[in-house]
Coordinates of C-alpha atoms in Angstrom, one line a residue:
Chain P
M1232 CA -77.0 132.6 -150.2
S1233 CA -80.5 133.2 -151.5
V1234 CA -83.2 132.4 -154.0
L1235 CA -83.7 135.5 -156.2
V1236 CA -86.9 136.2 -158.1
Y1237 CA -87.3 138.9 -160.7
I1238 CA -90.7 140.5 -160.5
E1239 CA -91.9 142.5 -163.5
N1240 CA -94.5 145.2 -163.1
W1241 CA -97.2 146.6 -165.4
D1242 CA -97.5 150.3 -165.0
G1243 CA -96.3 150.0 -161.5
K1244 CA -98.6 147.2 -160.5
F1245 CA -98.1 143.5 -160.0
K1246 CA -100.3 140.8 -161.4
K1247 CA -101.3 137.3 -160.2
I1248 CA -98.3 135.9 -162.0
S1249 CA -96.0 138.1 -159.9
F1250 CA -97.4 136.6 -156.7
E1251 CA -97.2 133.1 -158.1
L1252 CA -93.5 133.7 -158.8
A1253 CA -93.0 135.0 -155.3
S1254 CA -94.8 132.0 -153.8
Y1255 CA -92.7 129.7 -155.9
A1256 CA -89.3 131.3 -155.1
S1257 CA -90.1 131.3 -151.3
S1258 CA -91.0 127.7 -151.5
I1259 CA -87.7 126.7 -153.2
A1260 CA -85.9 129.0 -150.7
A1261 CA -87.5 127.2 -147.8
S1262 CA -86.4 123.8 -149.1
L1263 CA -82.8 125.1 -149.5
N1264 CA -83.1 126.9 -146.2
V1265 CA -82.1 130.3 -147.5
P1266 CA -84.0 133.6 -147.7
A1267 CA -86.2 134.5 -150.7
V1268 CA -85.2 137.8 -152.2
A1269 CA -87.3 139.7 -154.8
L1270 CA -86.0 142.3 -157.3
S1271 CA -88.3 144.9 -158.8
L1272 CA -87.0 147.3 -161.4
G1273 CA -88.8 150.5 -162.5
K1274 CA -91.2 152.6 -160.6
V1275 CA -93.4 150.6 -158.1
D1276 CA -95.0 152.0 -154.9
N1277 CA -93.8 150.7 -151.6
S1278 CA -97.3 149.5 -150.8
E1279 CA -97.3 147.3 -153.9
L1280 CA -93.8 146.0 -153.2
S1281 CA -94.6 145.0 -149.7
K1282 CA -97.4 142.8 -151.0
L1283 CA -94.7 140.3 -151.9
S1284 CA -94.1 139.6 -148.2
V1285 CA -97.5 137.9 -148.1
Y1286 CA -96.0 135.2 -150.3
G1287 CA -92.8 134.6 -148.2
I1288 CA -90.4 137.2 -149.7
S1289 CA -88.3 138.6 -146.8
R1290 CA -86.1 141.0 -148.7
I1291 CA -87.4 143.2 -151.5
L1292 CA -84.9 145.1 -153.7
N1293 CA -86.1 147.9 -155.8
N1294 CA -84.7 150.4 -158.2
P1295 CA -87.2 153.0 -159.5
D1296 CA -85.1 154.0 -162.6
E1297 CA -87.7 154.5 -165.3
R1298 CA -85.3 153.4 -168.0
F1299 CA -86.1 149.9 -166.9
N1300 CA -89.7 150.3 -168.0
A1301 CA -88.5 150.0 -171.6
L1302 CA -88.4 146.2 -171.1
D1303 CA -84.8 146.1 -172.5
N1304 CA -83.7 142.5 -171.8
Q1305 CA -80.0 143.4 -171.9
A1306 CA -80.3 146.1 -169.3
I1307 CA -82.6 144.1 -167.0
A1308 CA -80.4 141.0 -167.3
K1309 CA -77.4 143.1 -166.2
A1310 CA -79.2 144.4 -163.2
V1311 CA -80.6 141.0 -162.2
A1312 CA -77.1 139.4 -162.5
Q1313 CA -75.8 142.0 -160.1
A1314 CA -78.6 141.4 -157.7
A1315 CA -77.9 137.6 -157.9
Q1316 CA -74.2 138.2 -157.2
T1317 CA -74.8 140.6 -154.2
T1318 CA -77.3 138.3 -152.6
G1319 CA -75.3 135.1 -153.4
A1320 CA -78.3 133.6 -155.3
T1321 CA -77.9 129.9 -156.1
C1322 CA -81.3 129.9 -157.9
V1323 CA -82.9 132.7 -159.9
V1324 CA -86.5 132.5 -160.9
L1325 CA -88.3 134.5 -163.7
A1326 CA -91.7 134.3 -165.3
H1327 CA -92.0 132.3 -168.5
N1328 CA -93.5 135.2 -170.4
N1329 CA -92.2 137.5 -173.1
L1330 CA -89.8 139.4 -170.8
G1331 CA -88.7 136.5 -168.7
K1332 CA -88.0 134.4 -171.8
A1333 CA -85.8 137.2 -173.2
I1334 CA -83.9 137.9 -170.0
A1335 CA -83.2 134.3 -168.8
P1336 CA -80.7 133.1 -171.4
R1337 CA -78.6 136.2 -171.2
L1338 CA -78.7 136.1 -167.4
A1339 CA -77.7 132.4 -167.4
V1340 CA -74.6 133.1 -169.5
K1341 CA -73.6 136.0 -167.1
L1342 CA -74.0 133.8 -164.1
K1343 CA -72.5 130.7 -165.8
A1344 CA -75.7 129.0 -164.8
G1345 CA -77.8 126.3 -166.4
L1346 CA -81.2 127.3 -167.6
V1347 CA -84.4 125.4 -167.7
S1348 CA -87.3 127.3 -169.1
A1349 CA -91.1 126.6 -168.7
V1350 CA -90.6 124.6 -165.5
N1351 CA -93.8 122.9 -164.1
G1352 CA -94.0 123.3 -160.4
L1353 CA -91.4 122.8 -157.7
P1354 CA -88.1 120.9 -158.3
V1355 CA -88.5 117.2 -158.1
S1356 CA -85.4 117.2 -155.9
T1357 CA -82.9 119.8 -154.8
E1358 CA -80.0 117.3 -154.3
P1359 CA -79.3 116.7 -157.2
F1360 CA -81.3 119.7 -158.5
V1361 CA -83.9 118.2 -160.8
V1362 CA -86.9 120.1 -162.3
K1363 CA -89.8 118.9 -164.4
K1364 CA -90.6 120.7 -167.7
M1365 CA -93.0 120.2 -170.6
L1366 CA -91.4 118.9 -173.8
F1367 CA -92.6 118.5 -177.3
T1368 CA -95.2 121.2 -176.7
G1369 CA -97.1 119.3 -174.1
K1370 CA -96.9 115.9 -175.6
A1371 CA -94.4 114.8 -172.9
F1372 CA -92.5 115.9 -169.8
G1373 CA -88.8 115.6 -168.9
H1374 CA -87.0 115.5 -165.6
I1375 CA -84.0 117.7 -166.1
E1376 CA -80.9 117.7 -163.9
M1377 CA -79.2 121.1 -163.5
L1378 CA -75.4 120.6 -163.2
S1379 CA -74.3 124.1 -162.5
A1380 CA -73.7 125.8 -159.1
V1381 CA -76.3 128.6 -160.0
K1382 CA -79.6 127.7 -161.6
V1383 CA -81.9 129.9 -163.7
L1384 CA -85.5 128.8 -164.0
T1385 CA -88.5 130.3 -165.8
L1386 CA -91.8 129.1 -164.3
S1387 CA -94.8 128.2 -166.5
S1388 CA -97.7 130.3 -165.3
N1389 CA -100.4 128.6 -163.2
S1390 CA -98.1 125.5 -162.7
F1391 CA -97.5 126.3 -159.0
G1392 CA -100.3 128.7 -157.9
L1393 CA -100.4 131.0 -155.0
A1394 CA -99.1 130.1 -151.5
E1395 CA -99.6 132.7 -148.8
K1396 CA -96.9 132.8 -146.1
Q1397 CA -96.8 136.2 -144.4
V1398 CA -93.2 137.2 -143.4
T1399 CA -91.7 140.5 -142.2
A1400 CA -89.9 142.1 -145.2
S1401 CA -87.4 144.8 -145.7
V1402 CA -87.8 147.0 -148.8
E1403 CA -84.3 148.2 -149.9
F1404 CA -83.0 150.6 -152.5
F1405 CA -80.9 148.6 -155.0
D1406 CA -78.4 150.4 -157.0
P1407 CA -76.9 148.3 -159.8
E1408 CA -74.0 149.8 -161.8
M1409 CA -75.6 150.8 -165.0
V1410 CA -74.3 153.2 -167.8
D1411 CA -76.4 154.8 -170.6
A1412 CA -74.9 152.4 -173.1
D1413 CA -76.6 149.5 -171.2
F1414 CA -80.0 150.7 -172.6
H1415 CA -80.0 149.6 -176.2
I1416 CA -83.5 149.9 -177.5
Q1417 CA -85.3 153.0 -178.6
I1418 CA -89.1 152.6 -178.4
K1419 CA -90.9 154.2 -181.3
Q1420 CA -94.4 153.1 -180.5
T1421 CA -96.3 151.0 -177.9
N1422 CA -99.7 149.6 -178.5
K1423 CA -101.2 148.3 -175.3
V1424 CA -104.3 146.2 -175.3
T1425 CA -106.5 147.7 -172.7
G1426 CA -109.4 146.2 -170.7
K1427 CA -108.3 142.7 -171.6
V1428 CA -107.0 139.9 -169.3
L1429 CA -103.4 138.8 -170.2
L1430 CA -103.5 135.3 -171.6
S1431 CA -100.5 134.3 -169.4
D1432 CA -102.3 135.7 -166.3
A1433 CA -105.8 134.3 -167.0
D1434 CA -107.5 131.8 -164.8
I1435 CA -110.0 131.2 -167.5
V1436 CA -109.5 131.3 -171.2
V1437 CA -112.3 131.3 -173.8
S1438 CA -111.0 130.2 -177.2
G1439 CA -112.6 129.9 -180.7
G1440 CA -111.7 127.9 -183.8
R1441 CA -112.6 127.6 -187.4
G1442 CA -116.1 126.3 -186.3
M1443 CA -116.9 129.9 -185.3
K1444 CA -117.2 130.4 -189.1
A1445 CA -116.3 134.1 -189.3
A1446 CA -114.6 137.0 -187.4
E1447 CA -118.0 138.7 -186.8
N1448 CA -119.2 135.7 -184.8
W1449 CA -116.8 136.5 -181.9
A1450 CA -119.2 138.8 -180.1
P1451 CA -120.9 136.2 -177.8
L1452 CA -117.5 134.6 -177.2
E1453 CA -116.1 137.9 -176.0
E1454 CA -119.2 138.5 -173.9
L1455 CA -118.8 135.2 -172.2
A1456 CA -115.1 136.0 -171.6
A1457 CA -115.9 139.4 -170.2
L1458 CA -118.5 137.9 -167.8
L1459 CA -116.0 135.4 -166.6
G1460 CA -113.0 137.8 -166.4
A1461 CA -111.4 135.5 -168.9
G1462 CA -108.7 135.9 -171.5
T1463 CA -109.5 135.1 -175.2
S1464 CA -107.5 133.0 -177.5
C1465 CA -107.9 131.1 -180.8
S1466 CA -106.6 128.2 -182.8
R1467 CA -104.1 128.5 -185.6
P1468 CA -106.5 128.7 -188.7
V1469 CA -108.3 131.6 -187.0
S1470 CA -105.2 133.7 -186.7
D1471 CA -104.0 132.6 -190.1
E1472 CA -107.3 133.8 -191.6
G1473 CA -106.8 137.1 -189.8
W1474 CA -110.1 136.7 -187.8
R1475 CA -108.1 137.2 -184.6
P1476 CA -104.5 138.6 -183.9
H1477 CA -101.5 136.3 -183.8
S1478 CA -101.0 137.1 -180.2
E1479 CA -104.2 135.1 -179.4
H1480 CA -103.0 131.9 -181.2
V1481 CA -102.5 129.1 -178.7
G1482 CA -100.9 125.8 -179.8
Q1483 CA -97.6 124.4 -180.9
T1484 CA -96.4 127.4 -182.9
G1485 CA -98.3 129.9 -180.8
K1486 CA -98.7 130.3 -177.0
I1487 CA -98.7 127.5 -174.5
I1488 CA -101.2 128.2 -171.7
A1489 CA -102.4 126.3 -168.6
P1490 CA -105.4 128.1 -167.2
N1491 CA -107.7 126.5 -164.6
L1492 CA -110.5 126.4 -167.1
Y1493 CA -110.3 126.4 -170.9
F1494 CA -113.3 126.7 -173.3
A1495 CA -112.8 125.4 -176.8
F1496 CA -115.6 126.6 -179.2
G1497 CA -115.5 125.1 -182.7
I1498 CA -111.9 123.8 -182.3
S1499 CA -111.4 120.3 -183.7
G1500 CA -108.3 119.7 -181.5
A1501 CA -105.4 119.0 -183.9
I1502 CA -102.4 117.5 -182.1
Q1503 CA -100.6 120.9 -182.5
H1504 CA -103.5 122.7 -180.8
L1505 CA -103.8 120.3 -177.9
G1506 CA -100.1 120.6 -177.1
G1507 CA -100.7 124.3 -176.3
V1508 CA -103.6 123.8 -174.0
S1509 CA -103.4 120.2 -172.6
S1510 CA -102.0 121.4 -169.2
S1511 CA -105.2 123.3 -168.5
K1512 CA -106.9 121.9 -165.4
V1513 CA -110.4 121.6 -166.9
I1514 CA -111.2 121.7 -170.6
V1515 CA -114.7 122.3 -172.0
A1516 CA -115.2 121.5 -175.7
V1517 CA -118.1 122.5 -177.9
N1518 CA -118.0 121.1 -181.4
K1519 CA -120.5 119.9 -184.0
D1520 CA -118.4 116.8 -184.9
P1521 CA -118.8 114.0 -182.3
D1522 CA -115.5 112.5 -183.5
A1523 CA -113.4 115.7 -183.1
P1524 CA -110.2 114.9 -181.2
I1525 CA -110.8 117.8 -178.8
F1526 CA -113.3 115.5 -177.0
E1527 CA -110.4 113.2 -176.0
A1528 CA -108.7 116.0 -174.3
A1529 CA -111.8 117.5 -172.8
D1530 CA -113.3 117.0 -169.3
Y1531 CA -116.8 118.2 -170.4
G1532 CA -118.2 118.4 -173.9
I1533 CA -121.2 119.3 -175.9
V1534 CA -121.7 117.9 -179.4
G1535 CA -123.6 120.8 -180.9
D1536 CA -123.6 124.2 -182.5
V1537 CA -121.6 126.9 -180.9
A1538 CA -124.2 129.5 -181.9
K1539 CA -126.8 127.6 -179.8
V1540 CA -124.6 126.8 -176.9
L1541 CA -122.9 130.2 -176.3
P1542 CA -126.1 132.1 -175.5
Q1543 CA -127.0 129.4 -172.9
F1544 CA -123.6 129.6 -171.3
I1545 CA -123.9 133.4 -171.1
E1546 CA -127.3 133.1 -169.5
A1547 CA -126.1 130.5 -167.0
V1548 CA -123.0 132.5 -166.1
K1549 CA -125.2 135.6 -165.5
E1550 CA -127.4 133.5 -163.2
I1551 CA -124.5 132.2 -161.1
K1552 CA -122.9 135.6 -160.9
S1553 CA -126.1 137.3 -159.7
Chain R
M545 CA -74.5 142.7 -194.9
K546 CA -74.3 139.0 -193.8
I547 CA -77.2 137.2 -192.2
L548 CA -77.0 134.0 -190.2
V549 CA -80.1 131.9 -189.5
L550 CA -80.0 129.2 -186.8
I551 CA -81.7 126.0 -187.9
G552 CA -83.1 123.5 -185.5
N553 CA -83.7 119.9 -186.7
V554 CA -86.9 118.8 -185.0
P555 CA -89.5 116.0 -185.4
D556 CA -92.5 116.9 -187.6
T557 CA -95.1 118.6 -185.6
T558 CA -97.6 115.7 -186.1
T559 CA -95.2 113.1 -184.7
K560 CA -96.5 110.8 -182.0
I561 CA -93.8 111.1 -179.3
K562 CA -92.3 107.8 -178.1
F563 CA -89.4 107.0 -175.8
N564 CA -87.3 103.9 -175.2
A565 CA -88.3 101.3 -172.6
D566 CA -86.7 102.9 -169.6
K567 CA -87.8 106.4 -170.6
T568 CA -84.3 107.8 -170.8
A569 CA -84.1 108.5 -174.6
F570 CA -86.4 109.8 -177.4
D571 CA -87.3 107.1 -179.8
A572 CA -86.5 108.5 -183.3
N573 CA -87.7 105.5 -185.2
G574 CA -89.9 106.5 -188.1
V575 CA -89.7 110.2 -187.2
Q576 CA -89.8 112.7 -190.1
W577 CA -87.4 115.6 -189.4
I578 CA -88.2 119.2 -190.4
I579 CA -86.8 122.6 -189.9
N580 CA -88.0 124.0 -186.6
P581 CA -91.1 126.0 -187.6
W582 CA -89.9 129.4 -186.3
D583 CA -86.5 128.9 -187.9
E584 CA -88.3 128.3 -191.2
L585 CA -90.2 131.6 -190.8
A586 CA -86.9 133.3 -189.9
L587 CA -85.2 132.0 -193.0
T588 CA -88.2 133.1 -195.1
R589 CA -87.9 136.7 -193.7
A590 CA -84.1 136.6 -194.3
M591 CA -84.8 135.7 -198.0
E592 CA -87.4 138.5 -198.3
L593 CA -84.8 141.0 -196.9
K594 CA -82.2 139.8 -199.4
E595 CA -84.6 140.1 -202.3
A596 CA -86.0 143.5 -201.4
P597 CA -85.1 146.3 -203.9
G598 CA -81.9 148.1 -202.9
S599 CA -81.1 145.4 -200.4
T600 CA -77.6 145.4 -198.8
V601 CA -77.9 141.7 -197.8
E602 CA -75.1 139.8 -199.6
T603 CA -75.3 136.4 -198.1
I604 CA -77.5 134.2 -196.0
V605 CA -75.8 131.4 -194.1
V606 CA -77.7 128.7 -192.1
A607 CA -76.2 126.7 -189.2
N608 CA -76.9 123.9 -186.8
V609 CA -75.3 121.7 -184.3
G610 CA -76.0 118.1 -185.1
R611 CA -74.8 114.8 -186.5
A612 CA -74.6 113.9 -190.2
E613 CA -78.3 112.8 -190.3
T614 CA -79.4 116.4 -189.7
E615 CA -77.9 117.4 -193.1
G616 CA -81.2 116.8 -194.9
T617 CA -82.7 119.6 -192.9
L618 CA -79.8 121.9 -193.7
R619 CA -80.1 121.0 -197.4
K620 CA -83.8 121.9 -197.2
A621 CA -82.7 125.3 -195.9
L622 CA -80.3 125.7 -198.8
A623 CA -83.2 124.6 -201.2
I624 CA -85.3 127.4 -199.8
G625 CA -82.6 129.8 -200.7
A626 CA -79.7 130.1 -198.2
D627 CA -76.3 130.4 -199.8
K628 CA -74.3 128.3 -197.5
A629 CA -74.7 125.9 -194.5
I630 CA -72.5 125.2 -191.5
R631 CA -72.9 122.1 -189.4
V632 CA -71.0 121.6 -186.1
D633 CA -70.6 117.9 -185.9
A634 CA -71.8 117.2 -182.4
D635 CA -74.8 116.1 -180.4
P636 CA -76.7 119.2 -179.3
L637 CA -76.2 118.4 -175.5
D638 CA -78.0 121.4 -174.1
A639 CA -78.7 125.1 -175.0
A640 CA -75.5 126.4 -173.4
Y641 CA -73.4 123.8 -175.3
V642 CA -75.1 124.6 -178.6
A643 CA -74.7 128.4 -178.1
T644 CA -71.0 127.9 -177.3
Q645 CA -70.4 126.0 -180.6
L646 CA -72.3 128.7 -182.6
A647 CA -70.4 131.5 -180.9
R648 CA -67.2 130.5 -182.7
F649 CA -68.4 131.8 -186.0
A650 CA -71.7 133.8 -185.4
G651 CA -69.7 136.9 -184.6
E652 CA -68.9 137.5 -188.3
F653 CA -72.6 138.2 -189.0
D654 CA -74.4 141.5 -188.8
L655 CA -77.8 140.0 -188.2
V656 CA -78.5 136.6 -186.6
F657 CA -82.0 135.1 -186.6
A658 CA -83.0 132.5 -184.0
G659 CA -86.5 130.9 -183.5
I660 CA -88.1 131.7 -180.2
E661 CA -88.0 128.1 -179.2
A662 CA -87.5 124.6 -180.7
S663 CA -90.7 122.6 -181.0
D664 CA -89.0 119.5 -179.4
Y665 CA -87.4 120.7 -176.1
N666 CA -89.1 124.1 -176.0
G667 CA -86.0 125.7 -174.5
N668 CA -86.3 129.4 -175.5
A669 CA -82.6 129.7 -174.8
V670 CA -80.0 129.3 -177.6
G671 CA -80.7 132.7 -179.3
G672 CA -80.4 134.8 -176.1
M673 CA -77.4 132.8 -174.9
L674 CA -75.6 133.3 -178.2
A675 CA -76.2 137.1 -178.1
E676 CA -74.8 137.3 -174.6
M677 CA -71.7 135.3 -175.5
L678 CA -71.2 137.5 -178.6
G679 CA -71.9 140.7 -176.6
I680 CA -74.4 141.9 -179.2
N681 CA -77.9 143.3 -179.0
S682 CA -80.9 141.0 -178.9
V683 CA -84.7 141.5 -179.1
S684 CA -87.1 138.7 -178.4
A685 CA -90.7 137.9 -179.5
V686 CA -90.0 139.6 -182.8
S687 CA -92.9 139.5 -185.2
G688 CA -91.6 142.0 -187.8
L689 CA -88.2 143.2 -188.9
N690 CA -86.9 145.8 -191.4
I691 CA -83.4 147.1 -192.0
E692 CA -83.0 150.9 -192.2
G693 CA -79.3 151.7 -192.7
S694 CA -77.4 150.7 -189.6
Q695 CA -80.7 150.5 -187.6
V696 CA -83.2 147.7 -187.5
I697 CA -86.8 148.5 -186.9
V698 CA -88.4 145.7 -185.0
N699 CA -92.0 144.8 -184.0
R700 CA -92.1 142.8 -180.9
E701 CA -94.8 141.3 -178.7
I702 CA -94.9 142.4 -175.0
D703 CA -97.2 141.0 -172.4
G704 CA -100.2 143.1 -172.9
G705 CA -99.5 144.6 -176.3
S706 CA -96.9 145.2 -178.9
Q707 CA -94.1 147.6 -179.6
T708 CA -92.1 149.1 -182.4
L709 CA -88.4 149.5 -181.6
G710 CA -85.2 150.8 -183.1
V711 CA -82.1 148.9 -182.3
S712 CA -78.6 149.0 -183.8
L713 CA -76.6 146.2 -185.6
P714 CA -75.2 143.7 -184.9
L715 CA -78.4 142.2 -183.7
L716 CA -79.7 138.8 -182.8
A717 CA -83.4 138.7 -183.5
I718 CA -85.4 136.0 -181.7
V719 CA -88.5 135.6 -183.8
Q720 CA -92.0 134.2 -183.5
K721 CA -95.0 133.9 -185.6
G722 CA -95.8 136.9 -187.8
I723 CA -92.1 137.5 -188.8
A724 CA -93.0 136.1 -192.2
K725 CA -96.5 135.2 -193.5
E726 CA -96.0 131.7 -194.7
P727 CA -92.8 129.6 -194.7
R728 CA -91.3 129.3 -198.1
I729 CA -91.5 125.9 -199.8
P730 CA -88.4 124.9 -201.8
A731 CA -89.0 124.9 -205.6
M732 CA -87.6 122.2 -207.9
R733 CA -84.9 124.6 -209.1
G734 CA -83.9 125.4 -205.5
I735 CA -83.7 121.7 -204.6
M736 CA -81.4 121.1 -207.6
M737 CA -79.2 124.1 -206.7
A738 CA -79.0 123.0 -203.1
R739 CA -77.0 119.9 -204.0
T740 CA -74.0 122.0 -205.1
K741 CA -74.1 124.7 -202.5
P742 CA -71.4 124.6 -199.8
L743 CA -72.1 122.7 -196.6
E744 CA -69.1 123.2 -194.2
V745 CA -68.6 120.7 -191.3
L746 CA -66.8 122.0 -188.2
Q747 CA -65.5 120.0 -185.3
P748 CA -66.9 121.0 -182.0
V749 CA -65.0 122.9 -179.3
D750 CA -64.7 121.6 -175.8
A751 CA -67.7 122.6 -173.7
Q752 CA -69.7 121.2 -170.9
P753 CA -73.5 121.0 -170.9
L754 CA -75.1 122.6 -167.8
T755 CA -78.3 120.6 -167.9
A756 CA -79.1 117.0 -168.8
I757 CA -82.5 115.2 -169.3
R758 CA -82.6 112.3 -167.0
T759 CA -86.0 110.8 -167.7
F760 CA -89.1 111.4 -169.8
E761 CA -92.7 110.9 -168.9
M762 CA -96.0 111.0 -170.8
P763 CA -98.9 113.2 -169.6
Q764 CA -101.5 111.5 -167.4
P765 CA -104.3 110.0 -169.5
K766 CA -107.5 112.0 -169.2
A767 CA -110.7 110.5 -167.8
A768 CA -113.4 110.2 -170.4
C769 CA -115.2 113.4 -171.4
R770 CA -118.5 114.0 -169.8
K771 CA -121.0 114.8 -172.5
I772 CA -124.0 117.1 -172.0
G773 CA -126.8 117.6 -174.6
E774 CA -126.9 120.8 -176.6
D775 CA -130.2 121.8 -175.1
Q776 CA -128.9 121.3 -171.5
A777 CA -125.8 123.6 -172.1
K778 CA -126.7 125.7 -169.0
E779 CA -126.3 122.6 -166.8
L780 CA -122.6 122.4 -167.9
I781 CA -121.9 125.9 -166.3
Y782 CA -123.4 124.7 -163.1
L783 CA -121.2 121.5 -163.2
L784 CA -118.2 123.7 -163.6
R785 CA -119.2 125.6 -160.4
D786 CA -120.4 122.7 -158.3
E787 CA -118.5 119.6 -159.5
A788 CA -115.2 120.9 -161.1
K789 CA -115.2 123.9 -158.8
V790 CA -113.5 126.2 -161.3
L791 CA -116.1 128.9 -161.4

């Protein structure tokens, strides 16, 4: 028996979300009294792999086949299912990101497992197995009982955090049965955003809305984000106007994020937007309209002009960083 | 070519969410129901593919699993332009249950569209499960799709960028924002025509749900927002460091 966690890599490196998943899986494993096993696919150095042992992973399976780097959900689901079967996993954990979301449903069918996606934190109980998840895009939560023998979960990023628990780990070569036909997609082009913090991995997110007035006004917002090592996002009207890419849209029909700190500049806070950010630990709002609903969701607020506030924020961040 | 678009029946996105007294069921009183926003974009893209010059798309079918009261949502999909609707007459117990019902007939289609999630239970599951049950290709987080012969050219979002892929039919495309620019709004002519388009009702097959919602809860109410003057903005950054301890 085991708890299995699939750990994605980015050009052979892990991110904070990888270690959060490892922490989460080993915590569930401890409560079930079984080992926590990690599976990594694609080329990752042993020094990187062994970092997972800091977060309680005692057995690390790895296959360096570069075909896995194509992020083909079908091929990866097949390999993860085999790892789950070999290790007798009763619970399989994945990230609630683009890849995890794509793999999890296919994996669940292969394992005849129930799936709950975007789980918030540890199971409420393991007997019966009940997890908490966000519903109605942050407007409510549900306690969901998983009725199957094997459970598949995707974890909302930043809902558990990191928990160090150094253990001795073995790194083993894992050899799933794969044939060429298992790799279905042909990549024609990849555009990687470089030098930016992934929204799903960001501790701090700096976001702009219609109150920013125009695409060219984003420079100070980006400067603040860079100083804080933050990700950048926007509200729906901004991506609809084409001021920012769709990948930055947070809210009901965009991404749901839960950073430690969320800055909302010129965002009025429509119910659809709040759904996407309400799980943030601390929300700071800057808006000209004192009645903007964003202030009901915010912890700290300034009623004022973003153009006047942003330079002061930048100056203060420079002071505390120096 | 035949296209199937899965249609979720969800509360309007501005709905104030309420539950019954013991918090075990969603209170649907006074709720306006709409097509799940991503499914509406998927249907729009399917229509664009059918209308493109030289298109090989013959028919677009929409389908859901739900009781008779969800037919208004299917009729809206017909008014937008789908040729036929299928409703499996059952409560959508969980994603595995819904996918099992859809798998009975979805295998007849060359291209199946599913929204990346439903705006009510945010499951991200039915599309991928259905593809696995049918044993067909799937690509997720799709923000663009074109058919080129037996290949589909897909744009998808990855964590940290985007990719253009070639993948062969049959395909289940799990779509997100960007797949179509704006959802189509039914025209009066479409609404009239929708009344006479076929809406087939199927009885469900036996299947067991693998998950069940036991209770609901509302988010913790927030403490009042602490307001700082526009001219003291710098002070807020110090509060984030010293009081909130997030910097």
